[in-house]
PDB file of C-alpha atoms in Angstrom:
ATOM      1  CA  MET N  30      20.183  14.290  -7.601  1.00 34.00           C
ATOM      2  CA  ARG N  31      17.597  15.657 -10.002  1.00 39.00           C
ATOM      3  CA  ALA N  32      17.067  19.338 -10.624  1.00 39.00           C
ATOM      4  CA  GLY N  33      15.134  20.877  -7.758  1.00 38.00           C
ATOM      5  CA  ASP N  34      15.711  17.865  -5.523  1.00 37.00           C
ATOM      6  CA  THR N  35      16.797  18.814  -2.036  1.00 38.00           C
ATOM      7  CA  GLY N  36      17.865  15.433  -0.751  1.00 37.00           C
ATOM      8  CA  TRP N  37      14.567  14.729   1.034  1.00 38.00           C
ATOM      9  CA  GLY N  38      13.522  12.276  -1.695  1.00 38.00           C
ATOM     10  CA  LEU N  39      12.831   9.563   0.832  1.00 38.00           C
ATOM     11  CA  LEU N  40       9.994  11.682   2.184  1.00 43.00           C
ATOM     12  CA  TYR N  41       8.270  13.103  -0.858  1.00 43.00           C
ATOM     13  CA  ASN N  42      10.461  14.053  -3.817  1.00 41.00           C
ATOM     14  CA  SER N  43      10.935  10.451  -4.842  1.00 43.00           C
ATOM     15  CA  ASP N  44       9.120   8.891  -7.785  1.00 44.00           C
ATOM     16  CA  ASN N  45       6.813   7.102  -5.360  1.00 45.00           C
ATOM     17  CA  PRO N  46       5.685   9.718  -2.793  1.00 53.00           C
ATOM     18  CA  VAL N  47       4.397   7.464  -0.038  1.00 55.00           C
ATOM     19  CA  GLY N  48       6.572   8.609   2.894  1.00 57.00           C
ATOM     20  CA  PRO N  49       4.452  11.302   4.574  1.00 57.00           C
ATOM     21  CA  PRO N  50       1.080   9.653   3.939  1.00 61.00           C
ATOM     22  CA  VAL N  51       2.265   6.316   5.309  1.00 62.00           C
ATOM     23  CA  LEU N  52       3.836   7.993   8.346  1.00 58.00           C
ATOM     24  CA  PHE N  53       0.710  10.095   8.897  1.00 59.00           C
ATOM     25  CA  GLY N  54      -1.582   7.088   8.486  1.00 58.00           C
ATOM     26  CA  GLY N  55       0.580   4.941  10.727  1.00 62.00           C
ATOM     27  CA  MET N  56       0.617   7.610  13.394  1.00 59.00           C
ATOM     28  CA  LEU N  57      -3.149   7.795  13.310  1.00 59.00           C
ATOM     29  CA  GLY N  58      -3.365   3.991  13.324  1.00 63.00           C
ATOM     30  CA  PHE N  59      -2.745   4.290  17.048  1.00 64.00           C
ATOM     31  CA  PRO N  60      -6.498   4.418  17.774  1.00 62.00           C
ATOM     32  CA  VAL N  61      -6.722   0.898  16.391  1.00 62.00           C
ATOM     33  CA  VAL N  62      -4.231  -0.303  18.977  1.00 69.00           C
ATOM     34  CA  VAL N  63      -6.036   1.519  21.770  1.00 66.00           C
ATOM     35  CA  GLY N  64      -9.380   0.158  20.621  1.00 63.00           C
ATOM     36  CA  LEU N  65      -8.051  -3.374  20.546  1.00 64.00           C
ATOM     37  CA  LEU N  66      -6.404  -3.009  23.962  1.00 69.00           C
ATOM     38  CA  THR N  67      -9.769  -2.181  25.512  1.00 70.00           C
ATOM     39  CA  LYS N  68     -10.903  -5.638  24.366  1.00 71.00           C
ATOM     40  CA  ARG N  69     -14.078  -4.187  22.943  1.00 73.00           C
ATOM     41  CA  PRO N  70     -14.577  -5.318  19.341  1.00 71.00           C
ATOM     42  CA  ALA N  71     -16.937  -2.423  18.588  1.00 76.00           C
ATOM     43  CA  LEU N  72     -14.312   0.138  19.652  1.00 77.00           C
ATOM     44  CA  GLY N  73     -11.700  -1.710  17.609  1.00 74.00           C
ATOM     45  CA  ALA N  74     -13.929  -1.531  14.521  1.00 76.00           C
ATOM     46  CA  VAL N  75     -14.608   2.184  15.042  1.00 80.00           C
ATOM     47  CA  ALA N  76     -10.888   2.800  15.563  1.00 79.00           C
ATOM     48  CA  PHE N  77     -10.118   0.972  12.330  1.00 77.00           C
ATOM     49  CA  VAL N  78     -12.564   3.150  10.387  1.00 81.00           C
ATOM     50  CA  ILE N  79     -11.145   6.317  11.976  1.00 81.00           C
ATOM     51  CA  SER N  80      -7.626   5.224  11.095  1.00 77.00           C
ATOM     52  CA  CYS N  81      -8.578   4.519   7.466  1.00 77.00           C
ATOM     53  CA  VAL N  82     -10.346   7.861   7.086  1.00 82.00           C
ATOM     54  CA  SER N  83      -7.389   9.647   8.685  1.00 79.00           C
ATOM     55  CA  MET N  84      -4.964   7.949   6.317  1.00 76.00           C
ATOM     56  CA  ILE N  85      -7.052   8.896   3.269  1.00 79.00           C
ATOM     57  CA  VAL N  86      -7.267  12.502   4.448  1.00 82.00           C
ATOM     58  CA  GLY N  87      -3.512  12.480   5.056  1.00 77.00           C
ATOM     59  CA  ILE N  88      -2.788  11.180   1.568  1.00 75.00           C
ATOM     60  CA  GLN N  89      -4.987  13.819  -0.052  1.00 81.00           C
ATOM     61  CA  HIS N  90      -4.396  16.846   2.171  1.00 83.00           C
ATOM     62  CA  ALA N  91      -1.039  16.562   3.974  1.00 82.00           C
ATOM     63  CA  ALA N  92       1.084  18.061   1.187  1.00 83.00           C
ATOM     64  CA  PRO N  93      -1.352  20.915   0.391  1.00 86.00           C
ATOM     65  CA  ALA N  94      -1.678  21.660   4.121  1.00 86.00           C
ATOM     66  CA  TRP N  95       2.111  21.883   4.417  1.00 86.00           C
ATOM     67  CA  MET N  96       2.273  24.178   1.392  1.00 88.00           C
ATOM     68  CA  VAL N  97      -0.285  26.577   2.895  1.00 89.00           C
ATOM     69  CA  PHE N  98       2.228  27.418   5.622  1.00 88.00           C
ATOM     70  CA  ASN N  99       5.588  26.768   3.928  1.00 87.00           C
ATOM     71  CA  GLY N 100       4.871  27.344   0.247  1.00 89.00           C
ATOM     72  CA  GLU N 101       6.282  30.115  -1.891  1.00 90.00           C
ATOM     73  CA  VAL N 102       4.483  31.015  -5.110  1.00 92.00           C
ATOM     74  CA  LEU N 103       6.874  31.475  -8.020  1.00 91.00           C
ATOM     75  CA  THR N 104       5.405  33.263 -11.006  1.00 89.00           C
ATOM     76  CA  SER N 105       6.931  33.911 -14.418  1.00 88.00           C
ATOM     77  CA  CYS N 106       8.200  30.344 -14.644  1.00 92.00           C
ATOM     78  CA  GLN N 107       8.703  28.593 -17.947  1.00 93.00           C
ATOM     79  CA  VAL N 108       8.328  24.924 -18.831  1.00 93.00           C
ATOM     80  CA  VAL N 109      11.664  24.012 -20.437  1.00 93.00           C
ATOM     81  CA  ASP N 110      11.384  20.240 -20.797  1.00 90.00           C
ATOM     82  CA  LYS N 111       8.846  17.456 -20.529  1.00 90.00           C
ATOM     83  CA  ARG N 112       9.633  13.773 -20.420  1.00 88.00           C
ATOM     84  CA  ALA N 113       7.617  10.610 -19.979  1.00 84.00           C
ATOM     85  CA  VAL N 114       8.625   8.174 -17.268  1.00 82.00           C
ATOM     86  CA  LYS N 115       7.638   4.614 -18.016  1.00 83.00           C
ATOM     87  CA  GLN N 116       7.642   1.980 -15.335  1.00 78.00           C
ATOM     88  CA  ARG N 117       7.159  -1.723 -15.634  1.00 81.00           C
ATOM     89  CA  THR N 118       4.982  -2.185 -12.547  1.00 81.00           C
ATOM     90  CA  ALA N 119       3.313   1.221 -12.176  1.00 73.00           C
ATOM     91  CA  PRO N 120       1.470   3.542 -14.543  1.00 78.00           C
ATOM     92  CA  SER N 121       3.532   5.881 -16.693  1.00 76.00           C
ATOM     93  CA  TYR N 122       3.601   9.570 -15.857  1.00 79.00           C
ATOM     94  CA  SER N 123       5.195  12.749 -17.156  1.00 83.00           C
ATOM     95  CA  VAL N 124       7.685  15.043 -15.476  1.00 88.00           C
ATOM     96  CA  SER N 125       8.100  18.651 -16.544  1.00 89.00           C
ATOM     97  CA  VAL N 126      11.213  20.703 -15.848  1.00 92.00           C
ATOM     98  CA  VAL N 127      10.223  24.235 -14.860  1.00 93.00           C
ATOM     99  CA  ASP N 128      12.703  27.136 -14.805  1.00 93.00           C
ATOM    100  CA  CYS N 129      11.853  29.971 -12.411  1.00 91.00           C
ATOM    101  CA  GLY N 130      14.478  32.683 -12.701  1.00 89.00           C
ATOM    102  CA  GLY N 131      17.392  30.274 -12.871  1.00 89.00           C
ATOM    103  CA  ARG N 132      15.973  27.838 -10.324  1.00 89.00           C
ATOM    104  CA  ARG N 133      14.903  24.553 -11.923  1.00 91.00           C
ATOM    105  CA  PHE N 134      12.335  22.191 -10.501  1.00 90.00           C
ATOM    106  CA  ASP N 135      10.963  18.832 -11.577  1.00 89.00           C
ATOM    107  CA  TYR N 136       7.194  19.082 -11.598  1.00 89.00           C
ATOM    108  CA  GLN N 137       4.948  16.055 -11.425  1.00 86.00           C
ATOM    109  CA  PRO N 138       1.187  16.543 -10.924  1.00 83.00           C
ATOM    110  CA  LEU N 139       0.081  16.052  -7.315  1.00 77.00           C
ATOM    111  CA  SER N 140      -3.066  14.209  -8.411  1.00 75.00           C
ATOM    112  CA  SER N 141      -5.006  13.389 -11.540  1.00 74.00           C
ATOM    113  CA  THR N 142      -7.163  16.482 -10.920  1.00 76.00           C
ATOM    114  CA  SER N 143      -4.193  18.882 -10.774  1.00 79.00           C
ATOM    115  CA  GLU N 144      -4.202  21.786 -13.204  1.00 81.00           C
ATOM    116  CA  PRO N 145      -2.000  21.025 -16.241  1.00 84.00           C
ATOM    117  CA  ILE N 146       1.427  22.684 -16.212  1.00 87.00           C
ATOM    118  CA  GLY N 147       1.430  23.458 -19.939  1.00 85.00           C
ATOM    119  CA  LYS N 148       3.533  22.510 -22.909  1.00 88.00           C
ATOM    120  CA  VAL N 149       7.242  23.179 -23.347  1.00 89.00           C
ATOM    121  CA  GLY N 150       7.759  26.934 -23.670  1.00 89.00           C
ATOM    122  CA  ALA N 151       4.582  27.868 -21.772  1.00 88.00           C
ATOM    123  CA  SER N 152       4.657  30.376 -18.909  1.00 91.00           C
ATOM    124  CA  THR N 153       3.284  29.102 -15.631  1.00 91.00           C
ATOM    125  CA  SER N 154       3.406  29.494 -11.877  1.00 91.00           C
ATOM    126  CA  ILE N 155       4.175  26.907  -9.223  1.00 92.00           C
ATOM    127  CA  VAL N 156       4.299  26.704  -5.446  1.00 92.00           C
ATOM    128  CA  VAL N 157       7.582  25.432  -3.991  1.00 91.00           C
ATOM    129  CA  ASP N 158       8.306  24.378  -0.445  1.00 88.00           C
ATOM    130  CA  ARG N 159      10.629  26.915   1.205  1.00 87.00           C
ATOM    131  CA  THR N 160      11.935  24.250   3.589  1.00 84.00           C
ATOM    132  CA  GLY N 161      12.609  21.740   0.827  1.00 77.00           C
ATOM    133  CA  PRO N 162      11.000  18.362   1.568  1.00 77.00           C
ATOM    134  CA  LEU N 163       8.053  18.555  -0.838  1.00 82.00           C
ATOM    135  CA  ARG N 164       8.085  18.762  -4.604  1.00 85.00           C
ATOM    136  CA  PRO N 165       6.425  21.738  -6.331  1.00 90.00           C
ATOM    137  CA  VAL N 166       2.657  21.864  -6.839  1.00 88.00           C
ATOM    138  CA  ARG N 167       0.275  24.053  -8.799  1.00 89.00           C
ATOM    139  CA  PRO N 168      -1.298  27.015  -6.970  1.00 89.00           C
ATOM    140  CA  SER N 169      -4.747  25.456  -7.483  1.00 88.00           C
ATOM    141  CA  ASP N 170      -3.618  22.397  -5.452  1.00 87.00           C
ATOM    142  CA  VAL N 171      -2.960  24.537  -2.365  1.00 88.00           C
ATOM    143  CA  THR N 172      -6.311  25.082  -0.693  1.00 86.00           C
ATOM    144  CA  PRO N 173      -6.899  26.845   2.623  1.00 87.00           C
ATOM    145  CA  VAL N 174      -9.219  24.038   3.767  1.00 88.00           C
ATOM    146  CA  ALA N 175      -6.431  21.412   3.736  1.00 86.00           C
ATOM    147  CA  PRO N 176      -4.943  22.314   7.153  1.00 87.00           C
ATOM    148  CA  TRP N 177      -8.415  22.227   8.698  1.00 91.00           C
ATOM    149  CA  THR N 178      -9.164  18.754   7.356  1.00 89.00           C
ATOM    150  CA  VAL N 179      -5.832  17.376   8.560  1.00 86.00           C
ATOM    151  CA  ALA N 180      -6.209  19.046  11.968  1.00 89.00           C
ATOM    152  CA  GLY N 181      -9.842  17.944  12.254  1.00 90.00           C
ATOM    153  CA  THR N 182      -9.167  14.281  11.559  1.00 87.00           C
ATOM    154  CA  THR N 183      -6.157  14.320  13.870  1.00 84.00           C
ATOM    155  CA  LEU N 184      -8.189  15.919  16.656  1.00 89.00           C
ATOM    156  CA  PHE N 185     -11.029  13.448  16.152  1.00 88.00           C
ATOM    157  CA  ALA N 186      -8.592  10.520  16.315  1.00 82.00           C
ATOM    158  CA  LEU N 187      -6.996  11.893  19.497  1.00 82.00           C
ATOM    159  CA  LEU N 188     -10.411  12.412  21.092  1.00 87.00           C
ATOM    160  CA  PHE N 189     -11.264   8.820  20.271  1.00 83.00           C
ATOM    161  CA  VAL N 190      -8.006   7.696  21.887  1.00 77.00           C
ATOM    162  CA  ALA N 191      -8.932   9.695  25.003  1.00 82.00           C
ATOM    163  CA  PHE N 192     -12.388   8.091  24.996  1.00 83.00           C
ATOM    164  CA  CYS N 193     -10.895   4.582  24.733  1.00 78.00           C
ATOM    165  CA  VAL N 194      -8.363   5.220  27.467  1.00 75.00           C
ATOM    166  CA  THR N 195     -11.009   6.489  29.894  1.00 81.00           C
ATOM    167  CA  ARG N 196     -13.309   3.498  29.338  1.00 76.00           C
ATOM    168  CA  PRO N 197     -13.082   0.904  32.095  1.00 72.00           C
ATOM    169  CA  PRO N 198     -11.549  -2.352  30.889  1.00 67.00           C
ATOM    170  CA  VAL N 199     -13.848  -5.279  30.240  1.00 64.00           C
ATOM    171  CA  ASP N 200     -13.556  -7.940  32.932  1.00 65.00           C
ATOM    172  CA  THR N 201     -13.901 -11.090  30.854  1.00 61.00           C
ATOM    173  CA  ARG N 202     -13.490 -13.380  33.882  1.00 64.00           C
ATOM    174  CA  ARG N 203     -16.556 -11.892  35.576  1.00 62.00           C
ATOM    175  CA  ARG N 204     -18.682 -12.361  32.458  1.00 61.00           C
ATOM    176  CA  LYS N 205     -17.509 -15.954  32.144  1.00 63.00           C
ATOM    177  CA  ILE N 206     -18.411 -16.714  35.763  1.00 63.00           C
ATOM    178  CA  GLU N 207     -21.843 -15.065  35.363  1.00 63.00           C
ATOM    179  CA  LYS N 208     -22.558 -17.164  32.261  1.00 66.00           C
ATOM    180  CA  GLU N 209     -21.608 -20.389  34.068  1.00 68.00           C
ATOM    181  CA  PHE N 210     -23.976 -19.697  36.965  1.00 63.00           C
ATOM    182  CA  LEU N 211     -26.893 -18.566  34.832  1.00 58.00           C
TER     183      LEU N 211
END
């Protein structure tokens, strides 16, 4: 295991952090299924859009939302090493090793807009997950609006599911018979 890795790499500490966003997006893809089961193409299209928006929100805000509740800010940390990771099929990125009072963490920017960590030898602060599954982020990445966006899109998706479930099913046989007689 790498320094700072807690064994939850499958979820988020891995080099390709797609676990939580894919799970979150897949969970919210349920409205698509409900929309398609009502046999109403318009509801299926709306459900697809809701699912896509929910997945995008999950990708951007799930980790910061988690850190709002489970993050611990560590100050007086020092960047002790920086290395470039080159991949054949994906863009290269850099990983910094940050030492916070004897605890070492691998830091990789959460997004391209994340605040830079600094050069080797620079003092910095990071937010680490007290429970362990997420890799460290910069304090500027943890915004108080993130939980509200995740909760809002989840609530909207669940309300849409409730709307679809309460709609009466379309009786395609009756429509077919009406068309034949008219």
